[in-house]
Coordinates of C-alpha atoms in Angstrom, one line a residue:
M1 CA 0.0 0.0 0.0
A2 CA 2.8 2.4 0.9
R3 CA 4.5 1.8 -2.5
K4 CA 1.3 3.0 -4.3
V5 CA 1.2 6.2 -2.1
V6 CA 4.8 7.3 -2.3
G7 CA 6.1 5.7 -5.4
F8 CA 8.8 3.4 -3.7
G9 CA 9.2 0.8 -1.0
E10 CA 11.8 -0.6 1.3
D11 CA 13.2 -2.9 -1.4
D12 CA 14.0 0.1 -3.6
L13 CA 15.8 1.8 -0.7
R14 CA 17.8 -1.4 0.1
A15 CA 18.7 -2.0 -3.6
L16 CA 20.0 1.6 -4.0
A17 CA 21.9 1.8 -0.8
G18 CA 23.2 -1.7 -0.3
V19 CA 22.7 -3.8 2.8
R20 CA 25.2 -1.9 5.0
S21 CA 24.0 1.7 4.3
F22 CA 20.4 0.5 4.6
E23 CA 21.0 -1.0 8.0
R24 CA 22.9 2.1 9.1
G25 CA 20.1 4.3 7.9
L26 CA 17.8 2.5 10.4
G27 CA 19.7 4.2 13.2
Y28 CA 19.0 7.7 11.9
L29 CA 15.2 7.7 11.8
D30 CA 15.0 9.9 14.9
A31 CA 17.4 12.4 13.3
V32 CA 15.1 13.3 10.4
S33 CA 13.3 16.6 10.5
G34 CA 11.8 19.3 8.3
L35 CA 10.2 16.8 5.9
E36 CA 8.7 18.6 2.9
V37 CA 6.6 16.6 0.3
G38 CA 6.2 17.7 -3.3
E39 CA 4.7 16.0 -6.3
R40 CA 7.8 14.1 -7.3
S41 CA 10.3 15.0 -4.6
I42 CA 10.8 15.0 -0.9
T43 CA 13.3 17.0 1.1
A44 CA 14.4 16.8 4.7
V45 CA 17.2 17.5 7.1
V46 CA 19.2 14.7 8.8
R47 CA 21.3 15.4 11.8
G48 CA 24.4 13.2 11.8
T49 CA 28.1 14.2 12.3
D50 CA 26.8 17.4 10.7
V51 CA 23.4 18.7 9.5
Y52 CA 22.8 17.3 6.0
E53 CA 20.2 18.2 3.4
V54 CA 18.6 15.3 1.6
E55 CA 16.4 15.3 -1.5
L56 CA 14.6 12.2 -2.8
T57 CA 13.1 12.3 -6.3
F58 CA 11.0 9.6 -7.9
G59 CA 9.0 9.1 -11.1
G60 CA 9.3 7.4 -14.4
D61 CA 13.1 6.9 -14.0
G62 CA 12.7 5.3 -10.6
L63 CA 14.0 6.6 -7.2
S64 CA 17.1 8.7 -6.7
G65 CA 18.6 10.6 -3.8
R66 CA 21.0 13.4 -3.1
C67 CA 22.7 14.2 0.1
D68 CA 25.5 16.7 0.9
C69 CA 27.3 14.4 3.3
P70 CA 30.8 13.3 2.1
Y71 CA 29.5 9.8 1.0
G72 CA 26.5 11.3 -0.7
Q73 CA 28.7 13.8 -2.6
E74 CA 30.3 10.8 -4.3
A75 CA 26.9 10.1 -5.9
N76 CA 26.1 7.3 -3.4
F77 CA 22.6 6.6 -2.0
C78 CA 23.7 7.1 1.6
K79 CA 22.3 6.2 5.0
H80 CA 20.8 9.7 5.3
C81 CA 18.8 9.1 2.1
V82 CA 17.7 5.7 3.6
A83 CA 16.6 7.4 6.8
V84 CA 14.5 10.0 4.9
G85 CA 13.0 7.3 2.6
L86 CA 12.1 5.1 5.6
T87 CA 10.6 8.1 7.4
V88 CA 8.4 8.8 4.4
L89 CA 7.2 5.1 4.3
R90 CA 6.3 5.2 8.0
R91 CA 4.2 8.3 7.4
A92 CA 2.7 7.0 4.1
K93 CA -0.9 7.7 5.3
T94 CA -0.2 11.4 5.6
I95 CA 1.6 11.8 2.2
P96 CA -1.6 12.4 0.2
H97 CA -2.6 15.1 2.6
Q98 CA 0.8 16.7 2.4
R99 CA 0.8 16.6 -1.3
A100 CA -2.6 18.1 -1.5
A101 CA -1.4 20.9 0.9
A102 CA 1.6 21.5 -1.3
R103 CA -0.7 21.9 -4.4
A104 CA -3.0 24.2 -2.4
R105 CA -0.1 26.4 -1.4
S106 CA 1.1 26.6 -5.0
S107 CA -2.4 27.4 -6.2
G108 CA -2.7 30.1 -3.5
L109 CA 0.6 31.7 -4.4
E110 CA -0.4 31.8 -8.1
A111 CA -3.8 33.4 -7.2
W112 CA -2.1 36.0 -4.9
L113 CA 0.5 36.9 -7.6
S114 CA -2.2 37.3 -10.2
A115 CA -4.1 39.6 -7.9
L116 CA -1.2 42.0 -7.3
S117 CA -1.0 45.3 -9.2
R118 CA 1.9 46.1 -11.5
D119 CA 3.5 48.3 -8.8
E120 CA 3.1 45.6 -6.1
L121 CA 4.7 43.0 -8.4
L122 CA 7.6 45.4 -9.2
A123 CA 8.2 46.0 -5.5
L124 CA 8.1 42.2 -4.8
V125 CA 10.6 41.5 -7.6
R126 CA 12.9 44.3 -6.4
E127 CA 12.8 42.9 -2.9
Q128 CA 13.8 39.4 -4.2
V129 CA 16.5 40.8 -6.4
A130 CA 18.1 42.6 -3.5
E131 CA 18.2 39.4 -1.5
D132 CA 18.9 36.7 -4.1
R133 CA 22.2 37.2 -5.9
E134 CA 21.6 34.4 -8.4
L135 CA 18.2 35.7 -9.4
R136 CA 19.6 39.3 -9.8
R137 CA 22.3 38.0 -12.2
R138 CA 19.7 36.1 -14.3
L139 CA 17.4 39.1 -14.5
E140 CA 20.3 41.5 -15.3
L141 CA 21.2 39.2 -18.2
R142 CA 17.7 39.1 -19.6
A143 CA 17.4 42.9 -19.3
A144 CA 20.7 43.4 -21.1
A145 CA 19.7 41.1 -23.9
A146 CA 16.3 42.8 -24.3
R147 CA 18.0 46.2 -24.8
S148 CA 20.8 44.7 -27.0
D149 CA 23.5 45.7 -24.4
L150 CA 26.0 43.2 -25.8
S151 CA 28.8 44.3 -23.4
T152 CA 26.7 43.6 -20.4
V153 CA 25.4 40.4 -21.9
R154 CA 28.9 39.2 -22.5
D155 CA 29.9 40.0 -18.9
R156 CA 26.9 38.3 -17.5
I157 CA 27.4 35.1 -19.6
I158 CA 31.0 34.9 -18.7
A159 CA 30.1 35.4 -15.0
L160 CA 27.5 32.6 -15.3
I161 CA 30.0 30.1 -16.7
D162 CA 32.8 31.2 -14.4
P163 CA 33.5 28.1 -12.2
R164 CA 35.6 29.9 -9.6
P165 CA 32.7 30.9 -7.2
F166 CA 31.8 27.2 -7.0
A167 CA 35.3 25.8 -6.6
R168 CA 35.9 26.2 -2.9
Y169 CA 39.1 24.2 -3.0
G170 CA 40.1 24.8 -6.6
Y171 CA 37.6 22.0 -7.6
I172 CA 33.9 21.9 -8.0
E173 CA 32.7 19.2 -5.7
Y174 CA 29.6 17.0 -6.4
A175 CA 27.4 18.9 -4.1
D176 CA 28.1 22.2 -6.0
A177 CA 27.9 20.8 -9.5
S178 CA 24.1 21.2 -9.8
G179 CA 24.3 24.9 -8.8
Y180 CA 27.0 25.5 -11.4
A181 CA 25.0 23.5 -14.0
R182 CA 22.0 25.8 -13.5
Q183 CA 24.1 28.8 -14.2
V184 CA 25.5 27.2 -17.4
A185 CA 22.0 26.4 -18.5
E186 CA 21.0 30.0 -17.9
A187 CA 23.9 31.1 -20.1
A188 CA 22.6 28.8 -22.9
S189 CA 19.1 30.3 -22.6
A190 CA 20.6 33.8 -22.9
L191 CA 22.5 32.8 -26.0
R192 CA 19.4 31.4 -27.6
A193 CA 17.6 34.6 -26.7
L194 CA 20.3 36.7 -28.4
T195 CA 19.8 34.7 -31.6
A196 CA 16.1 35.1 -31.5
D197 CA 16.5 38.9 -31.0
G198 CA 18.6 39.2 -34.2
Q199 CA 22.0 39.1 -32.6
A200 CA 23.1 35.6 -33.9
T201 CA 26.6 36.7 -34.9
Q202 CA 27.2 38.0 -31.4
A203 CA 25.6 34.9 -29.9
A204 CA 27.9 32.6 -31.9
G205 CA 31.0 34.5 -30.7
L206 CA 29.9 34.4 -27.1
A207 CA 29.0 30.7 -27.3
E208 CA 32.5 29.9 -28.6
E209 CA 34.0 31.8 -25.7
A210 CA 31.7 29.9 -23.3
I211 CA 32.7 26.5 -24.8
R212 CA 36.3 27.4 -24.4
V213 CA 35.8 28.2 -20.7
L214 CA 33.7 25.1 -20.1
G215 CA 36.3 22.8 -21.8
K216 CA 39.0 24.2 -19.6
A217 CA 37.0 23.9 -16.4
Y218 CA 35.3 20.5 -16.9
R219 CA 38.2 18.3 -15.7
E220 CA 38.0 20.1 -12.3
I221 CA 34.3 19.2 -11.8
D222 CA 32.8 16.2 -10.1
D223 CA 29.9 15.8 -12.6
S224 CA 28.9 12.3 -11.5
D225 CA 25.3 13.0 -12.4
G226 CA 26.1 14.5 -15.7
V227 CA 24.2 17.8 -15.0
V228 CA 27.1 20.0 -16.1
G229 CA 27.5 18.0 -19.2
E230 CA 23.9 18.4 -20.1
A231 CA 24.1 22.2 -19.5
A232 CA 27.2 22.4 -21.6
A233 CA 25.5 20.5 -24.4
A234 CA 22.8 23.2 -24.3
V235 CA 25.5 25.8 -24.9
A236 CA 26.8 23.8 -27.9
E237 CA 23.3 23.6 -29.3
A238 CA 22.9 27.3 -28.9
H239 CA 26.1 27.8 -30.9
V240 CA 24.8 25.5 -33.7
E241 CA 21.6 27.5 -33.7
A242 CA 23.4 30.8 -33.9
C243 CA 25.7 29.7 -36.7
G244 CA 22.7 28.4 -38.6
V245 CA 21.2 31.9 -38.5
A246 CA 24.4 34.0 -38.7
R247 CA 26.0 32.0 -41.5
P248 CA 29.6 32.8 -40.5
D249 CA 32.6 32.5 -42.8
P250 CA 32.7 28.7 -43.6
D251 CA 36.4 28.4 -43.7
R252 CA 36.8 30.1 -40.3
L253 CA 34.0 28.0 -38.8
A254 CA 35.7 24.8 -40.1
E255 CA 39.0 25.9 -38.5
W256 CA 37.2 26.6 -35.2
L257 CA 35.4 23.2 -35.3
V258 CA 38.6 21.2 -36.0
G259 CA 40.5 23.1 -33.3
T260 CA 37.8 22.6 -30.7
V261 CA 37.2 18.9 -31.5
L262 CA 41.0 18.2 -31.4
D263 CA 41.5 20.2 -28.2
D264 CA 42.5 17.7 -25.5
R265 CA 41.0 19.9 -22.8
D266 CA 37.5 19.9 -24.3
D267 CA 35.8 16.9 -22.7
V268 CA 32.4 18.4 -22.1
T269 CA 30.6 19.7 -25.2
D270 CA 31.2 16.7 -27.4
L271 CA 30.7 18.7 -30.6
D272 CA 29.7 16.9 -33.8
P273 CA 31.0 18.9 -36.8
L274 CA 28.2 17.4 -39.0
D275 CA 25.6 19.4 -36.9
Y276 CA 27.1 22.4 -38.7
A277 CA 26.6 21.0 -42.2
D278 CA 24.1 23.7 -43.2
A279 CA 26.2 26.5 -41.9
L280 CA 29.4 25.2 -43.4
G281 CA 28.0 24.5 -46.9
P282 CA 30.0 22.6 -49.5
S283 CA 33.1 24.8 -49.2
G284 CA 33.2 24.7 -45.4
L285 CA 32.8 20.9 -45.4
A286 CA 35.6 20.5 -48.0
R287 CA 37.8 22.7 -45.8
L288 CA 36.8 20.6 -42.7
R289 CA 37.8 17.4 -44.5
R290 CA 41.2 18.8 -45.5
L291 CA 42.0 20.1 -42.1
A292 CA 40.9 16.7 -40.5
A293 CA 43.1 14.8 -42.9
E294 CA 46.1 17.1 -42.3
A295 CA 45.6 16.7 -38.5
L296 CA 45.6 12.9 -38.8
G297 CA 48.7 13.0 -40.9
R298 CA 50.5 14.9 -38.2
R299 CA 49.3 12.6 -35.4
P300 CA 48.2 9.2 -36.9
S301 CA 47.5 7.7 -33.5
G302 CA 45.5 10.6 -32.2
W303 CA 42.0 9.4 -31.0
A304 CA 40.3 12.7 -31.7
E305 CA 41.9 13.0 -35.2
R306 CA 40.8 9.5 -36.1
Y307 CA 37.3 10.1 -34.8
L308 CA 37.0 13.3 -36.9
V309 CA 38.1 11.7 -40.1
E310 CA 36.0 8.6 -39.5
R311 CA 32.9 10.7 -38.7
L312 CA 33.2 12.7 -41.9
A313 CA 33.9 9.6 -44.0
K314 CA 30.9 7.8 -42.6
A315 CA 28.6 10.8 -43.3
E316 CA 29.8 10.9 -46.9
G317 CA 29.6 7.1 -47.4
D318 CA 33.4 7.0 -48.1
V319 CA 34.0 3.4 -47.3
D320 CA 37.4 3.3 -48.9
T321 CA 38.6 6.0 -46.5
L322 CA 37.1 4.2 -43.6
V323 CA 38.8 0.9 -44.5
A324 CA 42.2 2.6 -45.0
L325 CA 41.8 4.4 -41.7
H326 CA 41.0 1.2 -39.8
A327 CA 43.7 -0.8 -41.6
Q328 CA 46.3 1.5 -40.2
D329 CA 45.8 0.0 -36.7
L330 CA 44.6 -3.6 -36.8
D331 CA 43.8 -5.0 -33.4
P332 CA 45.5 -8.4 -32.7
S333 CA 42.1 -9.8 -31.6
G334 CA 40.6 -9.4 -35.1
A335 CA 38.1 -6.8 -33.9
T336 CA 39.3 -4.2 -36.4
H337 CA 39.1 -6.8 -39.3
L338 CA 35.5 -7.4 -38.2
L339 CA 34.7 -3.6 -38.2
I340 CA 36.1 -3.3 -41.7
A341 CA 34.1 -6.3 -42.9
E342 CA 30.9 -4.8 -41.4
E343 CA 31.5 -1.4 -43.1
L344 CA 32.1 -3.1 -46.5
E345 CA 29.1 -5.4 -46.1
A346 CA 26.8 -2.4 -45.2
A347 CA 28.0 -0.8 -48.5
G348 CA 27.0 -3.9 -50.4
R349 CA 30.5 -5.1 -51.0
A350 CA 30.0 -8.6 -49.5
G351 CA 32.9 -10.3 -51.3
E352 CA 35.4 -7.8 -50.0
A353 CA 33.8 -8.0 -46.5
L354 CA 34.2 -11.7 -46.3
A355 CA 37.8 -11.5 -47.6
W356 CA 38.7 -9.0 -44.8
A357 CA 37.0 -11.3 -42.2
E358 CA 38.9 -14.3 -43.5
R359 CA 42.1 -12.3 -43.4
G360 CA 41.4 -11.5 -39.8
L361 CA 41.3 -15.2 -38.9
R362 CA 44.6 -15.8 -40.7
D363 CA 46.3 -12.7 -39.2
C364 CA 45.2 -13.6 -35.7
A365 CA 45.5 -17.4 -35.9
A366 CA 48.6 -17.4 -33.6
E367 CA 46.9 -15.2 -31.0
T368 CA 45.7 -16.6 -27.7
Y369 CA 42.5 -14.6 -28.0
I370 CA 40.4 -13.9 -31.1
D371 CA 37.3 -11.8 -31.0
G372 CA 34.5 -14.4 -31.1
R373 CA 32.3 -12.1 -33.1
L374 CA 34.8 -12.3 -36.0
V375 CA 34.6 -16.1 -35.9
D376 CA 30.8 -16.0 -35.8
H377 CA 30.7 -13.6 -38.7
V378 CA 32.7 -15.8 -40.9
C379 CA 30.8 -19.0 -40.0
V380 CA 27.5 -17.3 -40.5
R381 CA 28.5 -16.1 -44.0
Y382 CA 29.8 -19.6 -44.8
A383 CA 26.5 -21.1 -43.7
E384 CA 24.5 -18.6 -45.8
T385 CA 26.5 -19.5 -48.9
G386 CA 26.4 -23.2 -48.5
R387 CA 30.0 -23.6 -47.2
A388 CA 29.1 -25.7 -44.2
A389 CA 32.4 -27.7 -44.4
D390 CA 34.4 -24.5 -44.3
A391 CA 32.5 -23.4 -41.2
V392 CA 33.4 -26.7 -39.5
T393 CA 37.1 -26.0 -40.4
V394 CA 37.0 -22.6 -38.7
R395 CA 35.2 -24.0 -35.6
R396 CA 37.7 -26.9 -35.5
D397 CA 40.7 -24.5 -35.6
R398 CA 39.2 -22.4 -32.8
F399 CA 38.5 -25.4 -30.7
R400 CA 42.0 -26.7 -31.1
A401 CA 43.3 -23.3 -29.9
E402 CA 40.8 -22.7 -27.1
R403 CA 39.8 -26.1 -25.8
S404 CA 36.8 -24.6 -24.0
L405 CA 33.2 -25.9 -23.6
A406 CA 32.0 -22.9 -25.6
A407 CA 34.3 -23.8 -28.5
Y408 CA 33.2 -27.4 -28.3
R409 CA 29.5 -26.4 -28.5
Q410 CA 30.2 -24.2 -31.5
L411 CA 32.1 -27.0 -33.3
R412 CA 29.2 -29.4 -32.5
S413 CA 26.7 -27.0 -34.0
A414 CA 28.7 -26.5 -37.2
A415 CA 29.5 -30.2 -37.6
R416 CA 25.9 -31.2 -37.2
A417 CA 24.9 -28.7 -39.9
A418 CA 27.5 -30.4 -42.1
D419 CA 26.4 -33.9 -41.0
C420 CA 29.9 -34.8 -39.8
W421 CA 29.6 -34.6 -36.0
E422 CA 30.3 -38.2 -35.2
S423 CA 33.8 -38.0 -36.6
E424 CA 34.5 -34.5 -35.3
R425 CA 33.2 -35.5 -31.8
A426 CA 35.6 -38.4 -31.6
A427 CA 38.6 -36.2 -32.4
A428 CA 37.4 -33.4 -30.1
L429 CA 36.9 -35.7 -27.2
A430 CA 40.3 -37.3 -27.8
A431 CA 41.9 -33.9 -27.6
L432 CA 40.0 -33.1 -24.4
D433 CA 41.0 -36.4 -22.9
E434 CA 44.6 -35.6 -23.6
D435 CA 44.2 -32.3 -21.8
A436 CA 42.6 -34.1 -18.9
R437 CA 45.5 -36.5 -18.6
R438 CA 47.8 -33.5 -18.6
E439 CA 45.7 -31.9 -15.8
R440 CA 44.6 -29.0 -18.1
G441 CA 41.4 -28.1 -16.3
G442 CA 38.5 -26.1 -17.4
R443 CA 37.4 -22.6 -16.4
Y444 CA 36.2 -23.8 -13.0
G445 CA 39.0 -26.4 -12.3
G446 CA 37.6 -29.7 -13.6
P447 CA 38.5 -31.1 -17.0
V448 CA 36.6 -29.7 -20.0
L449 CA 36.2 -33.3 -21.1
I450 CA 33.6 -33.9 -18.4
D451 CA 31.8 -30.7 -19.2
A452 CA 31.6 -31.7 -22.8
L453 CA 30.3 -35.2 -22.0
L454 CA 27.7 -33.7 -19.7
D455 CA 26.7 -31.1 -22.4
D456 CA 26.3 -34.0 -24.8
G457 CA 24.1 -35.9 -22.3
D458 CA 26.5 -38.8 -22.4
L459 CA 26.1 -39.7 -18.8
D460 CA 27.7 -43.2 -19.0
A461 CA 30.9 -41.7 -20.3
A462 CA 30.8 -38.8 -17.8
W463 CA 30.5 -41.3 -14.9
R464 CA 33.5 -43.2 -16.2
E465 CA 35.6 -40.1 -16.6
A466 CA 34.5 -38.4 -13.4
A467 CA 36.5 -40.6 -11.0
D468 CA 39.5 -38.8 -9.7
R469 CA 39.0 -36.0 -12.2
A470 CA 35.8 -34.1 -11.7
D471 CA 35.5 -31.1 -9.4
D472 CA 32.6 -30.5 -7.0
R473 CA 30.7 -28.5 -9.6
Q474 CA 30.9 -31.2 -12.2
W475 CA 30.0 -33.9 -9.6
E476 CA 26.9 -32.0 -8.6
R477 CA 25.8 -31.5 -12.2
L478 CA 26.4 -35.2 -13.0
A479 CA 24.3 -36.2 -10.0
D480 CA 21.5 -33.8 -10.9
M481 CA 21.3 -35.2 -14.4
S482 CA 21.5 -38.8 -13.2
R483 CA 19.4 -39.0 -10.0
E484 CA 16.3 -40.4 -11.7
I485 CA 18.2 -43.2 -13.5
R486 CA 21.0 -43.7 -11.0
P487 CA 19.7 -42.7 -7.6
A488 CA 22.2 -44.7 -5.6
E489 CA 25.2 -43.2 -7.3
A490 CA 23.7 -39.7 -7.2
L491 CA 23.0 -40.1 -3.5
G492 CA 26.6 -40.9 -2.8
V493 CA 27.7 -37.7 -4.6
Y494 CA 25.2 -35.6 -2.7
L495 CA 26.1 -36.9 0.7
R496 CA 29.8 -36.4 -0.1
L497 CA 29.1 -32.8 -1.2
V498 CA 27.0 -32.2 2.0
E499 CA 30.0 -33.1 4.1
R500 CA 32.2 -30.6 2.2
S501 CA 29.5 -27.9 2.5
K502 CA 29.2 -28.0 6.3
E503 CA 32.0 -25.5 7.0
P504 CA 31.1 -22.5 4.8
T505 CA 28.7 -20.0 6.3
G506 CA 26.4 -17.3 4.9
D507 CA 23.0 -17.3 3.2
R508 CA 24.3 -18.5 -0.2
A509 CA 26.3 -21.4 1.4
Y510 CA 23.3 -22.4 3.5
E511 CA 20.9 -22.3 0.5
H512 CA 23.3 -24.5 -1.4
L513 CA 23.5 -26.9 1.4
A514 CA 19.7 -27.0 1.6
G515 CA 19.6 -27.8 -2.1
L516 CA 21.9 -30.7 -1.7
L517 CA 19.8 -32.1 1.1
L518 CA 16.7 -31.8 -1.0
A519 CA 18.3 -33.7 -3.8
A520 CA 19.6 -36.4 -1.4
R521 CA 16.0 -36.7 -0.1
D522 CA 14.7 -37.3 -3.6
C523 CA 17.3 -40.1 -4.1
H524 CA 16.3 -41.8 -0.8
R525 CA 12.6 -41.6 -1.9
A526 CA 13.5 -43.2 -5.3
L527 CA 15.4 -45.9 -3.4
G528 CA 12.6 -46.4 -0.8
T529 CA 15.0 -45.4 2.1
E530 CA 13.3 -42.3 3.4
D531 CA 13.7 -43.4 7.1
A532 CA 17.5 -43.4 6.6
F533 CA 17.4 -39.8 5.3
T534 CA 15.3 -38.8 8.3
V535 CA 17.9 -40.2 10.7
Y536 CA 20.7 -38.6 8.7
L537 CA 19.0 -35.2 8.6
G538 CA 18.3 -35.3 12.3
G539 CA 22.0 -36.0 13.1
L540 CA 23.0 -33.1 10.8
R541 CA 20.6 -30.7 12.5
T542 CA 22.0 -31.7 15.9
E543 CA 25.5 -31.2 14.7
L544 CA 24.9 -27.8 13.2
G545 CA 22.0 -26.7 15.4
R546 CA 23.9 -23.6 16.7
R547 CA 23.7 -22.0 13.3
R548 CA 20.3 -20.4 13.7
K549 CA 20.2 -18.9 10.2
L550 CA 20.9 -22.4 8.7
M551 CA 18.2 -23.9 10.8
S552 CA 15.7 -21.3 9.6
I553 CA 16.6 -21.9 5.9
L554 CA 16.2 -25.7 6.5
D555 CA 12.8 -25.1 8.1
R556 CA 11.7 -23.0 5.1
H557 CA 12.6 -25.8 2.8
G558 CA 10.8 -28.4 4.8
L559 CA 13.9 -30.0 6.0

């Protein structure tokens, strides 16, 4: 019921905070005060080591929380957020009334403002401007823009994006990032207003200055929530809009774009030169391409340079340039070969695409790791073109190199499609048997041979190979798969695993132990020896009776 009223429940708080912070939050319920409820947010004060302000918001994106405690400033859902959330849930019955009261206050304020005369409103605004520095700066900016006072507008915009007032220690901390972001967003609004008022050229110039300042400042901001990045993106959008109206010199705009995109300090605006295609026109785009190519020539390994050339080539459908670009730096895993193949295939050049993918397999054949997507790509193309035997060859080569269960499964799938699994399986199992004899285990310790036999459902062979080779995981799976047809052998496995599972503690270990006991009980039932299980279980409960949590879990499972 509480979930429907407030939009979240205890499970949401526990999931966001983690067990430790959730439990610590329980100790702060008496420290919560000043609870204010809105439509989609709740604010409160929590008294801990200091007095902390907490805000919970909830809606379509789920529940989130902010707190200005040190842990909360690192973008964590802290114990103070938990305390506020739990307080709200315990007062769930009063929440609808508080929301209704908040709406009534808002409606009353709107009615009162509407009833004020012009002089009364002016007096009220002047009073607020005198008391609220941030409001005064915003209104000064709007006033300057309205009267085309560009000098003042520039000063106000630069003041809004100046990070220094928020950088108390030379760095904008998480708690101050949202305040700074609001000012940056206000600057973006002012730039758009300038463009709308016929001052697009001036707006473009100011936006470039703002982008420069933001790029320089961003590395010294804890923008864990991305709020500053969003506001900076709004500034970049205002610049695009201004350029679209002002139509600046295309060569000069191309030079500015390349310089900004390649500036290592600009990590915030994420400019896309193609957003400026209309403003650049054919000559500007040509200049942009030349500058990008020259920059890549000077620094072939530069990430930004490669991105710029790749972005322009993709936009123009210049596949050959893309292939040449990627071919300069081929990843030893084959990932780049695959990328080239996908670009060529998308361009309708399937033959060249497959040739690049096959080259990737050859170039990377000696590598320990090959991107599995490349192997899949080649095998799928072989299957589509009736080359099933070639697909088997590829899968066989990869299996010989990897000797994993996944590679065995892929070989099996390809060989069945080519109707040659019987012979391939014999060779594959022989290779895995050799590995097992050399004590070359699988991912979890036991031989891959046993995993392969189990995956094939060849239980008789799996039982033969398991002796002195299988690990506990494999023994348990073998018993699970065999208990209906070999209950006695499976029971022996389960009882042995129970003995090994007595020492570990914790919920997960106890649940696993309970699962083993349930399986053992099923075996006893199949054998008609349930009384023996009852005696065994009684002895086990006596032996481990001091573990209350284990006893509770056994009770829950009917053990």
